[in-house]
Tab-separated table of C-alpha atoms and ligand atoms in Angstrom:
chain	number	residue	atom	x	y	z
A	149	UNK	CA	0.000	0.000	0.000
A	150	UNK	CA	3.021	2.314	0.085
A	151	UNK	CA	2.433	3.532	-3.452
A	152	UNK	CA	-0.963	4.844	-2.359
A	153	UNK	CA	0.410	7.021	0.448
A	154	UNK	CA	3.290	8.139	-1.792
A	155	UNK	CA	0.860	9.159	-4.482
A	156	UNK	CA	-1.300	11.038	-1.941
A	157	UNK	CA	1.735	13.011	-0.751
A	158	UNK	CA	2.543	13.900	-4.361
A	159	UNK	CA	-1.013	15.082	-4.994
A	160	UNK	CA	-0.938	17.235	-1.858
A	161	UNK	CA	2.468	18.734	-2.669
A	162	UNK	CA	1.288	19.852	-6.090
A	163	UNK	CA	-1.767	21.617	-4.652
A	164	UNK	CA	-4.145	19.172	-6.329
A	165	UNK	CA	-5.592	17.368	-3.323
A	166	UNK	CA	-9.393	17.360	-3.190
A	167	UNK	CA	-11.357	17.465	0.042
A	168	UNK	CA	-15.036	16.788	0.554
A	169	UNK	CA	-17.207	19.366	2.253
A	170	UNK	CA	-20.402	18.389	4.027
A	171	UNK	CA	-23.553	20.394	3.376
A	172	UNK	CA	-25.989	20.181	6.269
A	173	UNK	CA	-29.197	21.557	4.726
A	174	UNK	CA	-31.132	21.484	1.455
A	175	UNK	CA	-29.482	22.640	-1.777
A	176	UNK	CA	-30.100	26.327	-2.232
A	177	UNK	CA	-28.225	29.587	-2.770
A	178	UNK	CA	-27.495	29.673	0.966
A	179	UNK	CA	-26.105	26.449	2.397
A	180	UNK	CA	-24.626	25.371	5.676
A	181	UNK	CA	-21.212	23.746	6.016
A	182	UNK	CA	-20.121	22.578	9.450
A	183	UNK	CA	-22.752	24.806	11.002
A	184	UNK	CA	-21.550	27.912	9.145
A	185	UNK	CA	-23.690	29.709	6.560
A	186	UNK	CA	-22.326	30.132	3.045
A	187	UNK	CA	-23.483	31.875	-0.077
A	188	UNK	CA	-23.013	29.314	-2.838
A	189	UNK	CA	-21.912	30.095	-6.381
A	190	UNK	CA	-21.078	26.538	-7.338
A	191	UNK	CA	-24.277	24.568	-7.750
A	192	UNK	CA	-25.630	23.171	-11.005
A	193	UNK	CA	-29.109	23.556	-9.523
A	194	UNK	CA	-29.497	26.548	-11.848
A	195	UNK	CA	-33.234	27.034	-11.462
A	196	UNK	CA	-33.536	26.085	-7.798
A	197	UNK	CA	-35.572	22.982	-8.685
A	198	UNK	CA	-33.590	20.594	-6.451
A	199	UNK	CA	-35.587	21.878	-3.491
A	200	UNK	CA	-38.681	23.300	-5.188
A	201	UNK	CA	-41.962	22.664	-3.279
A	202	UNK	CA	-43.669	21.110	-6.343
A	203	UNK	CA	-40.738	18.754	-6.835
A	204	UNK	CA	-40.700	17.740	-3.175
A	205	UNK	CA	-44.447	17.130	-3.269
A	206	UNK	CA	-44.184	15.017	-6.436
A	207	UNK	CA	-41.569	12.861	-4.723
A	208	UNK	CA	-43.688	12.370	-1.594
A	209	UNK	CA	-46.729	11.426	-3.670
A	210	UNK	CA	-44.684	8.977	-5.734
A	211	UNK	CA	-43.152	7.324	-2.662
A	212	UNK	CA	-46.662	6.912	-1.250
A	213	UNK	CA	-47.818	5.153	-4.383
A	214	UNK	CA	-44.733	3.262	-5.599
A	215	UNK	CA	-42.507	2.947	-2.517
A	216	UNK	CA	-38.823	3.622	-2.951
A	217	UNK	CA	-36.576	1.176	-4.834
A	218	UNK	CA	-37.102	-0.179	-8.363
A	219	UNK	CA	-35.733	-3.587	-7.434
A	220	UNK	CA	-34.299	-4.628	-10.788
A	221	UNK	CA	-32.958	-3.506	-14.140
A	222	UNK	CA	-35.371	-1.785	-16.527
A	223	UNK	CA	-35.191	-4.893	-18.751
A	224	UNK	CA	-36.194	-7.306	-15.974
A	225	UNK	CA	-38.937	-6.004	-13.664
A	226	UNK	CA	-37.633	-2.537	-12.753
A	227	UNK	CA	-39.420	-0.684	-15.575
A	228	UNK	CA	-42.229	1.151	-13.797
A	229	UNK	CA	-44.953	3.556	-14.890
A	230	UNK	CA	-42.926	6.658	-13.961
A	231	UNK	CA	-39.924	5.604	-16.052
A	232	UNK	CA	-42.209	5.514	-19.070
A	233	UNK	CA	-43.904	8.804	-18.158
A	234	UNK	CA	-40.499	10.442	-17.751
A	235	UNK	CA	-39.184	9.206	-21.105
A	236	UNK	CA	-42.352	10.464	-22.729
A	237	UNK	CA	-41.944	13.871	-21.023
A	238	UNK	CA	-38.316	14.110	-22.173
A	239	UNK	CA	-39.089	13.247	-25.785
A	240	UNK	CA	-41.811	15.907	-25.889
A	241	UNK	CA	-39.594	18.473	-24.153
A	242	UNK	CA	-36.739	17.734	-26.580
A	243	UNK	CA	-39.108	17.455	-29.558
A	244	UNK	CA	-37.741	14.071	-30.560
A	245	UNK	CA	-39.614	10.826	-31.206
A	246	UNK	CA	-38.340	8.984	-28.151
A	247	UNK	CA	-35.999	9.032	-25.161
A	248	UNK	CA	-34.140	6.599	-22.916
A	249	UNK	CA	-33.256	7.293	-19.286
A	250	UNK	CA	-30.078	6.074	-17.580
A	251	UNK	CA	-29.277	6.253	-13.832
A	252	UNK	CA	-26.874	9.195	-14.410
A	253	UNK	CA	-25.623	11.440	-17.182
A	254	UNK	CA	-22.232	9.800	-16.887
A	255	UNK	CA	-23.809	6.434	-17.631
A	256	UNK	CA	-25.849	7.886	-20.504
A	257	UNK	CA	-22.660	9.058	-22.219
A	258	UNK	CA	-20.879	5.768	-21.574
A	259	UNK	CA	-23.818	3.705	-22.792
A	260	UNK	CA	-24.650	5.792	-25.847
A	261	UNK	CA	-21.128	6.278	-27.199
A	262	UNK	CA	-20.075	2.646	-26.713
A	263	UNK	CA	-23.247	1.560	-28.540
A	264	UNK	CA	-22.911	3.984	-31.437
A	265	UNK	CA	-19.278	3.237	-32.315
A	266	UNK	CA	-16.860	0.368	-31.841
A	267	UNK	CA	-13.780	-1.218	-33.415
A	268	UNK	CA	-13.261	0.046	-36.942
A	269	UNK	CA	-15.296	3.242	-36.411
A	270	UNK	CA	-14.170	6.783	-35.674
A	271	UNK	CA	-15.267	9.007	-32.796
A	272	UNK	CA	-14.271	12.683	-32.766
A	273	UNK	CA	-14.346	14.999	-29.737
A	274	UNK	CA	-13.769	18.610	-28.824
A	275	UNK	CA	-10.684	18.908	-26.612
A	276	UNK	CA	-12.763	20.228	-23.703
A	277	UNK	CA	-15.531	17.628	-23.711
A	278	UNK	CA	-16.714	16.323	-20.344
A	279	UNK	CA	-14.865	13.385	-18.743
A	280	UNK	CA	-17.861	11.074	-19.189
A	281	UNK	CA	-17.699	11.601	-22.973
A	282	UNK	CA	-13.962	10.939	-23.009
A	283	UNK	CA	-14.444	7.767	-20.972
A	284	UNK	CA	-17.204	6.597	-23.341
A	285	UNK	CA	-14.934	7.178	-26.341
A	286	UNK	CA	-12.031	5.292	-24.768
A	287	UNK	CA	-14.241	2.397	-23.765
A	288	UNK	CA	-15.888	2.145	-27.187
A	289	UNK	CA	-12.840	0.666	-28.921
A	290	UNK	CA	-13.341	3.056	-31.862
A	291	UNK	CA	-10.446	5.145	-33.142
A	292	UNK	CA	-10.573	8.320	-31.072
A	293	UNK	CA	-9.534	11.735	-32.367
A	294	UNK	CA	-9.662	15.111	-30.609
A	295	UNK	CA	-9.798	18.585	-32.189
A	296	UNK	CA	-8.616	21.821	-30.535
A	297	UNK	CA	-11.440	23.504	-28.630
A	298	UNK	CA	-14.174	24.667	-31.048
A	299	UNK	CA	-11.683	24.597	-33.941
A	300	UNK	CA	-13.737	23.731	-37.012
A	301	UNK	CA	-10.762	23.639	-39.347
A	302	UNK	CA	-9.211	20.898	-37.216
A	303	UNK	CA	-12.512	19.019	-37.109
A	304	UNK	CA	-12.778	19.126	-40.883
A	305	UNK	CA	-9.160	18.017	-41.325
A	306	UNK	CA	-9.862	14.931	-39.244
A	307	UNK	CA	-12.953	14.118	-41.313
A	308	UNK	CA	-11.136	14.683	-44.626
A	309	UNK	CA	-8.800	11.847	-43.767
A	310	UNK	CA	-11.543	9.567	-42.422
A	311	UNK	CA	-13.008	8.107	-45.607
A	312	UNK	CA	-11.934	4.589	-44.642
A	313	UNK	CA	-14.286	4.596	-41.671
A	314	UNK	CA	-17.757	3.251	-41.902
A	315	UNK	CA	-19.329	5.051	-38.964
A	316	UNK	CA	-18.147	8.498	-37.904
A	317	UNK	CA	-19.474	10.113	-34.746
A	318	UNK	CA	-18.834	13.696	-33.594
A	319	UNK	CA	-19.526	14.268	-29.885
A	320	UNK	CA	-19.562	17.672	-28.223
A	321	UNK	CA	-20.734	19.417	-25.074
A	322	UNK	CA	-23.245	22.136	-25.975
A	323	UNK	CA	-22.131	24.371	-23.066
A	324	UNK	CA	-18.561	23.579	-22.049
A	325	UNK	CA	-18.558	22.866	-18.368
A	326	UNK	CA	-15.299	24.584	-17.410
A	327	UNK	CA	-15.125	27.513	-19.876
A	328	UNK	CA	-18.853	28.187	-20.132
A	329	UNK	CA	-18.744	28.805	-23.881
A	330	UNK	CA	-20.939	27.201	-26.556
A	331	UNK	CA	-20.069	24.662	-29.221
A	332	UNK	CA	-20.429	26.130	-32.751
A	333	UNK	CA	-23.255	23.715	-33.523
A	334	UNK	CA	-24.310	25.280	-36.869
A	335	UNK	CA	-20.760	24.787	-38.192
A	336	UNK	CA	-20.573	21.251	-36.811
A	337	UNK	CA	-23.852	20.413	-38.558
A	338	UNK	CA	-22.575	21.797	-41.870
A	339	UNK	CA	-19.278	19.893	-41.660
A	340	UNK	CA	-20.869	16.656	-40.450
A	341	UNK	CA	-23.251	16.760	-43.412
A	342	UNK	CA	-20.374	17.053	-45.843
A	343	UNK	CA	-18.669	13.942	-44.494
A	344	UNK	CA	-21.719	11.951	-43.497
A	345	UNK	CA	-20.938	11.904	-39.775
A	346	UNK	CA	-23.441	11.448	-36.957
A	347	UNK	CA	-23.650	14.209	-34.279
A	348	UNK	CA	-24.204	13.688	-30.574
A	349	UNK	CA	-24.654	16.777	-28.365
A	350	UNK	CA	-24.374	16.741	-24.566
A	351	UNK	CA	-26.869	19.290	-23.203
A	352	UNK	CA	-25.944	18.793	-19.514
A	353	UNK	CA	-25.562	22.550	-18.915
A	354	UNK	CA	-27.781	23.716	-21.773
A	355	UNK	CA	-31.079	22.104	-20.777
A	356	UNK	CA	-33.387	24.409	-18.846
A	357	UNK	CA	-31.135	27.398	-19.503
A	358	UNK	CA	-30.862	27.980	-23.273
A	359	UNK	CA	-33.498	28.241	-25.987
A	360	UNK	CA	-36.819	30.053	-26.089
A	361	UNK	CA	-38.502	27.184	-24.239
A	362	UNK	CA	-35.509	26.028	-22.218
A	363	UNK	CA	-34.930	22.947	-24.368
A	364	UNK	CA	-31.212	23.735	-24.652
A	365	UNK	CA	-28.536	25.046	-26.984
A	366	UNK	CA	-29.887	22.887	-29.810
A	367	UNK	CA	-33.102	24.927	-29.576
A	368	UNK	CA	-31.070	28.161	-29.245
A	369	UNK	CA	-29.503	27.413	-32.665
A	370	UNK	CA	-32.756	25.973	-34.032
A	371	UNK	CA	-31.074	22.678	-34.971
A	372	UNK	CA	-33.466	20.197	-33.457
A	373	UNK	CA	-33.917	18.247	-36.699
A	374	UNK	CA	-30.235	18.289	-37.598
A	375	UNK	CA	-28.845	16.852	-34.356
A	376	UNK	CA	-29.292	13.073	-34.367
A	377	UNK	CA	-28.460	12.284	-30.756
A	378	UNK	CA	-29.351	14.709	-27.957
A	379	UNK	CA	-28.001	13.663	-24.589
A	380	UNK	CA	-28.460	15.419	-21.259
A	381	UNK	CA	-28.725	15.054	-17.529
A	382	UNK	CA	-31.667	15.354	-15.156
A	383	UNK	CA	-29.350	16.345	-12.321
A	384	UNK	CA	-28.481	19.946	-13.193
A	385	UNK	CA	-31.164	22.521	-14.092
A	386	UNK	CA	-33.840	19.815	-13.779
A	387	UNK	CA	-32.740	19.368	-10.168
A	388	UNK	CA	-33.064	15.582	-9.910
A	389	UNK	CA	-30.911	12.609	-10.922
A	390	UNK	CA	-30.483	10.623	-14.104
A	391	UNK	CA	-29.227	10.946	-17.678
A	392	UNK	CA	-31.052	10.666	-20.973
A	393	UNK	CA	-30.656	10.351	-24.697
A	394	UNK	CA	-33.396	11.516	-27.051
A	395	UNK	CA	-33.637	10.824	-30.748
A	396	UNK	CA	-35.667	8.842	-33.242
A	397	UNK	CA	-37.455	5.631	-32.289
A	398	UNK	CA	-34.902	3.345	-33.895
A	399	UNK	CA	-32.018	5.019	-32.088
A	400	UNK	CA	-33.737	4.648	-28.729
A	401	UNK	CA	-34.755	0.996	-29.334
A	402	UNK	CA	-31.175	0.319	-30.395
A	403	UNK	CA	-29.782	1.846	-27.174
A	404	UNK	CA	-32.249	-0.172	-25.083
A	405	UNK	CA	-30.767	-3.282	-26.657
A	406	UNK	CA	-27.125	-2.261	-26.745
A	407	UNK	CA	-26.192	0.164	-23.966
A	408	UNK	CA	-24.588	-1.823	-21.172
A	409	UNK	CA	-24.964	0.996	-18.610
A	410	UNK	CA	-28.721	0.787	-19.261
A	411	UNK	CA	-29.033	-3.004	-19.360
A	412	UNK	CA	-26.841	-4.075	-16.476
A	413	UNK	CA	-27.847	-1.680	-13.741
A	414	UNK	CA	-30.861	-1.187	-11.513
A	415	UNK	CA	-33.538	1.253	-12.631
A	416	UNK	CA	-33.786	4.612	-10.887
A	417	UNK	CA	-36.218	4.726	-7.947
A	418	UNK	CA	-39.578	5.810	-9.417
A	419	UNK	CA	-39.805	8.806	-7.068
A	420	UNK	CA	-36.582	10.130	-8.599
A	421	UNK	CA	-38.377	10.023	-11.958
A	422	UNK	CA	-41.313	11.877	-10.385
A	423	UNK	CA	-38.931	14.687	-9.391
A	424	UNK	CA	-37.560	14.858	-12.937
A	425	UNK	CA	-41.058	14.952	-14.435
A	426	UNK	CA	-42.051	17.776	-12.062
A	427	UNK	CA	-38.848	19.657	-12.937
A	428	UNK	CA	-39.409	19.354	-16.687
A	429	UNK	CA	-43.009	20.523	-16.275
A	430	UNK	CA	-41.922	23.548	-14.236
A	431	UNK	CA	-39.328	24.524	-16.843
A	432	UNK	CA	-41.993	24.454	-19.533
A	433	UNK	CA	-44.646	26.253	-17.503
A	434	UNK	CA	-42.631	28.920	-15.728
A	435	UNK	CA	-40.260	30.866	-17.956
A	436	UNK	CA	-39.628	33.411	-15.214
A	437	UNK	CA	-37.048	31.151	-13.539
A	438	UNK	CA	-34.943	31.216	-16.687
A	439	UNK	CA	-35.424	34.970	-17.035
A	440	UNK	CA	-34.147	35.589	-13.470
A	441	UNK	CA	-31.171	33.325	-14.119
A	442	UNK	CA	-30.201	35.309	-17.210
A	443	UNK	CA	-30.739	38.629	-15.412
A	444	UNK	CA	-28.312	37.438	-12.716
A	445	UNK	CA	-25.765	36.178	-15.244
A	446	UNK	CA	-25.793	39.507	-17.120
A	447	UNK	CA	-25.511	41.518	-13.910
A	448	UNK	CA	-22.443	39.597	-12.738
A	449	UNK	CA	-20.763	39.675	-16.146
A	450	UNK	CA	-21.297	43.427	-16.567
A	451	UNK	CA	-19.706	44.057	-13.174
A	452	UNK	CA	-16.762	41.721	-13.785
A	453	UNK	CA	-16.183	43.216	-17.222
A	454	UNK	CA	-15.981	46.687	-15.703
A	455	UNK	CA	-13.365	45.330	-13.279
A	456	UNK	CA	-11.380	43.909	-16.236
A	457	UNK	CA	-11.624	40.351	-14.964
A	458	UNK	CA	-10.784	37.580	-17.440
A	459	UNK	CA	-13.866	35.343	-17.785
A	460	UNK	CA	-12.216	33.247	-20.519
A	461	UNK	CA	-14.920	32.901	-23.176
A	462	UNK	CA	-18.038	32.370	-21.072
A	463	UNK	CA	-21.368	32.734	-22.870
A	464	UNK	CA	-23.456	31.068	-20.196
A	465	UNK	CA	-24.363	30.727	-16.526
A	466	UNK	CA	-20.953	29.105	-15.994
A	467	UNK	CA	-18.537	31.956	-15.341
A	468	UNK	CA	-14.857	31.116	-14.903
A	469	UNK	CA	-12.350	33.619	-13.561
A	470	UNK	CA	-8.921	32.786	-14.936
A	471	UNK	CA	-6.189	32.710	-12.254
A	472	UNK	CA	-3.370	30.562	-13.693
A	473	UNK	CA	-1.440	28.617	-11.048
A	474	UNK	CA	-3.208	25.926	-9.016
A	475	UNK	CA	-1.893	27.130	-5.645
A	476	UNK	CA	-2.999	30.701	-6.274
A	477	UNK	CA	-6.464	29.625	-7.359
A	478	UNK	CA	-6.813	27.572	-4.185
A	479	UNK	CA	-5.624	30.513	-2.098
A	480	UNK	CA	-8.203	32.896	-3.575
A	481	UNK	CA	-10.963	30.337	-3.213
A	482	UNK	CA	-9.950	30.061	0.450
A	483	UNK	CA	-10.128	33.834	0.944
A	484	UNK	CA	-13.664	33.768	-0.431
A	485	UNK	CA	-14.494	30.831	1.821
A	486	UNK	CA	-13.361	32.855	4.833
A	487	UNK	CA	-15.804	35.548	3.676
A	488	UNK	CA	-18.610	32.992	3.567
A	489	UNK	CA	-18.698	32.621	-0.205
A	490	UNK	CA	-18.342	29.290	-1.923
A	491	UNK	CA	-16.565	29.289	-5.287
A	492	UNK	CA	-14.286	26.334	-5.999
A	493	UNK	CA	-10.832	26.468	-7.529
A	494	UNK	CA	-10.719	24.222	-10.585
A	495	UNK	CA	-7.300	22.752	-11.187
A	496	UNK	CA	-5.581	20.165	-13.368
A	497	UNK	CA	-6.408	17.496	-14.393
A	498	UNK	CA	-9.912	18.974	-14.772
A	499	UNK	CA	-8.459	21.932	-16.719
A	500	UNK	CA	-5.121	22.300	-18.582
A	501	UNK	CA	-1.971	23.266	-16.624
A	502	UNK	CA	-1.681	27.011	-15.838
A	503	UNK	CA	-5.340	27.613	-16.504
A	504	UNK	CA	-6.537	27.056	-12.950
A	505	UNK	CA	-9.557	29.182	-12.274
A	506	UNK	CA	-12.388	30.039	-9.980
A	507	UNK	CA	-15.535	28.582	-11.450
A	508	UNK	CA	-18.789	30.331	-10.598
A	509	UNK	CA	-22.222	29.091	-11.463
A	510	UNK	CA	-25.242	31.319	-11.128
A	511	UNK	CA	-28.747	30.403	-9.973
A	512	UNK	CA	-32.121	31.982	-10.721
A	513	UNK	CA	-32.749	32.288	-6.991
A	514	UNK	CA	-29.690	34.435	-6.190
A	515	UNK	CA	-31.011	37.780	-4.954
A	516	UNK	CA	-29.710	41.213	-5.843
A	517	UNK	CA	-28.145	41.301	-2.356
A	518	UNK	CA	-26.370	37.984	-3.034
A	519	UNK	CA	-24.955	39.331	-6.287
A	520	UNK	CA	-23.710	42.525	-4.708
A	521	UNK	CA	-22.081	40.601	-1.880
A	522	UNK	CA	-20.324	38.429	-4.460
A	523	UNK	CA	-18.979	41.386	-6.425
A	524	UNK	CA	-17.817	43.086	-3.226
A	525	UNK	CA	-15.915	40.002	-2.087
A	526	UNK	CA	-14.361	39.380	-5.495
A	527	UNK	CA	-13.068	42.922	-5.728
A	528	UNK	CA	-11.426	42.430	-2.323
A	529	UNK	CA	-9.645	39.157	-3.058
A	530	UNK	CA	-8.638	39.559	-6.706
A	531	UNK	CA	-5.629	41.739	-7.410
A	532	UNK	CA	-6.037	43.578	-10.665
B	122	LIG	C1	-22.433	16.747	-15.245
B	122	LIG	C2	-22.166	16.342	-16.645
B	122	LIG	C3	-22.387	15.019	-17.063
B	122	LIG	C4	-22.738	13.923	-16.090
B	122	LIG	O1	-24.043	14.024	-15.640
B	122	LIG	P1	-24.428	13.354	-14.244
B	122	LIG	O2	-25.900	13.219	-14.338
B	122	LIG	O3	-23.976	14.268	-13.176
B	122	LIG	O4	-23.745	12.021	-14.191
B	122	LIG	C5	-22.205	14.731	-18.397
B	122	LIG	N1	-21.817	15.673	-19.279
B	122	LIG	C6	-21.568	16.937	-18.916
B	122	LIG	C7	-21.128	17.939	-19.939
B	122	LIG	C8	-21.730	17.312	-17.581
B	122	LIG	O5	-21.463	18.563	-17.210
C-alpha cells in the first residue's frame, strides 16, 4: 500500500488534493457547512428545482404510491410507470420521437457512445468535452480523435482523412462545463453533413437554460432536426438525478438493446423520476425562472467586465475567472471561503496546466443582495 500514500503526498504537494465538504441543509443559494452559513456560487441547480416545493411534493406522492426502490434492471422487472412517463416527457420536451433514461448522465454518455461506435469506427471529440464523454470514447474501442477547442478547421481536417471509416461520430458538449462557452453547432452540422458523420450533443448545462422554451442550446440554434443524438442530464437545471438520450425511435430501441450501462444496472427509484417529471413541467410552464437566471448572469458579467476580470470565453451561466497557477487559485478560493462565499478552484487534471480558475455558477434564486455581496468580495480578493 506504500504507493498509495506516496501518491497522496505527491497530490498534496502539487496543490491538487481534493477534500469533501459536508452540506448540512437542502441545496439552495445559501447552504450550511459545518454549522456555518455560506453563499453558494457553485451549484448546477441553476433554477432552484432541487428543493422546489412542487418537486418535493411530487416525490412524496410517488413514494406513497410506488414505494422507494425499483428492485431490478429496466429490462427485468424494474421498468415502472414513472420511467415511461419520464421518457415520454423528455421526448416531448426535446421534440424528438423517443428518449431513454439512464441512472446518471455519466452512464448515458458511456452507454450511448459505446453503442454507437466500436472497433473500426471513428469518434471525434472537442478537446474540452466532459470526462464522461472521453471515458465513453475510450471504452468504445473506436479510433478516437480530438480537435482543438471549437476549432472547425481541425474538425474538418480529421474528417477529410476519415473516408476509410464506416461510422463516424462527432460528440460535443453544448455548453462547455469549465469555460462556459458554446459549441459552434451550426458549423458542426454543416461539416458533419459534408462527411456523413453522426452528431451527438451533450446538453448537460444547456437544458433548462438555453433556448426560447428552455430545451437547450440545440433549440437556441434551431437545430433540433439536424442533431441526431441529444443527450443530457436530469441532475443539473432539472434538479433531480439521471441521464437521458433523445432521438428517433430506432435510435432509442437500439440503445435499449445495446447500452450496457442501461441493461446491467438497476432502474432509478420511481420517485426520482417523479422529481424529474415535475422539474421538466416547471421549466416548460414557468419561464420566469430562466429569465431571473439570465438577469443574474448579465448583472455579474457586466460588473466583472468593468473590473477587467478575465472570464475566458463564457457565454453562459458558468462563469470562470482565470487565475493561472493551481496554488494561487486555491488561495483565492480560500479567501472567499473565509468571507462565507463558496466558489471552488478548478485545477488540473480537470483543466489544462496554468489555466486554474475560480468557477462560478449562477442560480435563478440568487437575490440582488447575493450578487452585490459576491462582487464586493471578489473585488477584495482579486488583485487587478
Ligand atoms: C455533469 C455532466 C455530465 C454527467 O451528468 P451526471 O448526471 O452528473 O452524471 C455529463 N456531461 C456533462 C457535460 C456534464 O457537465
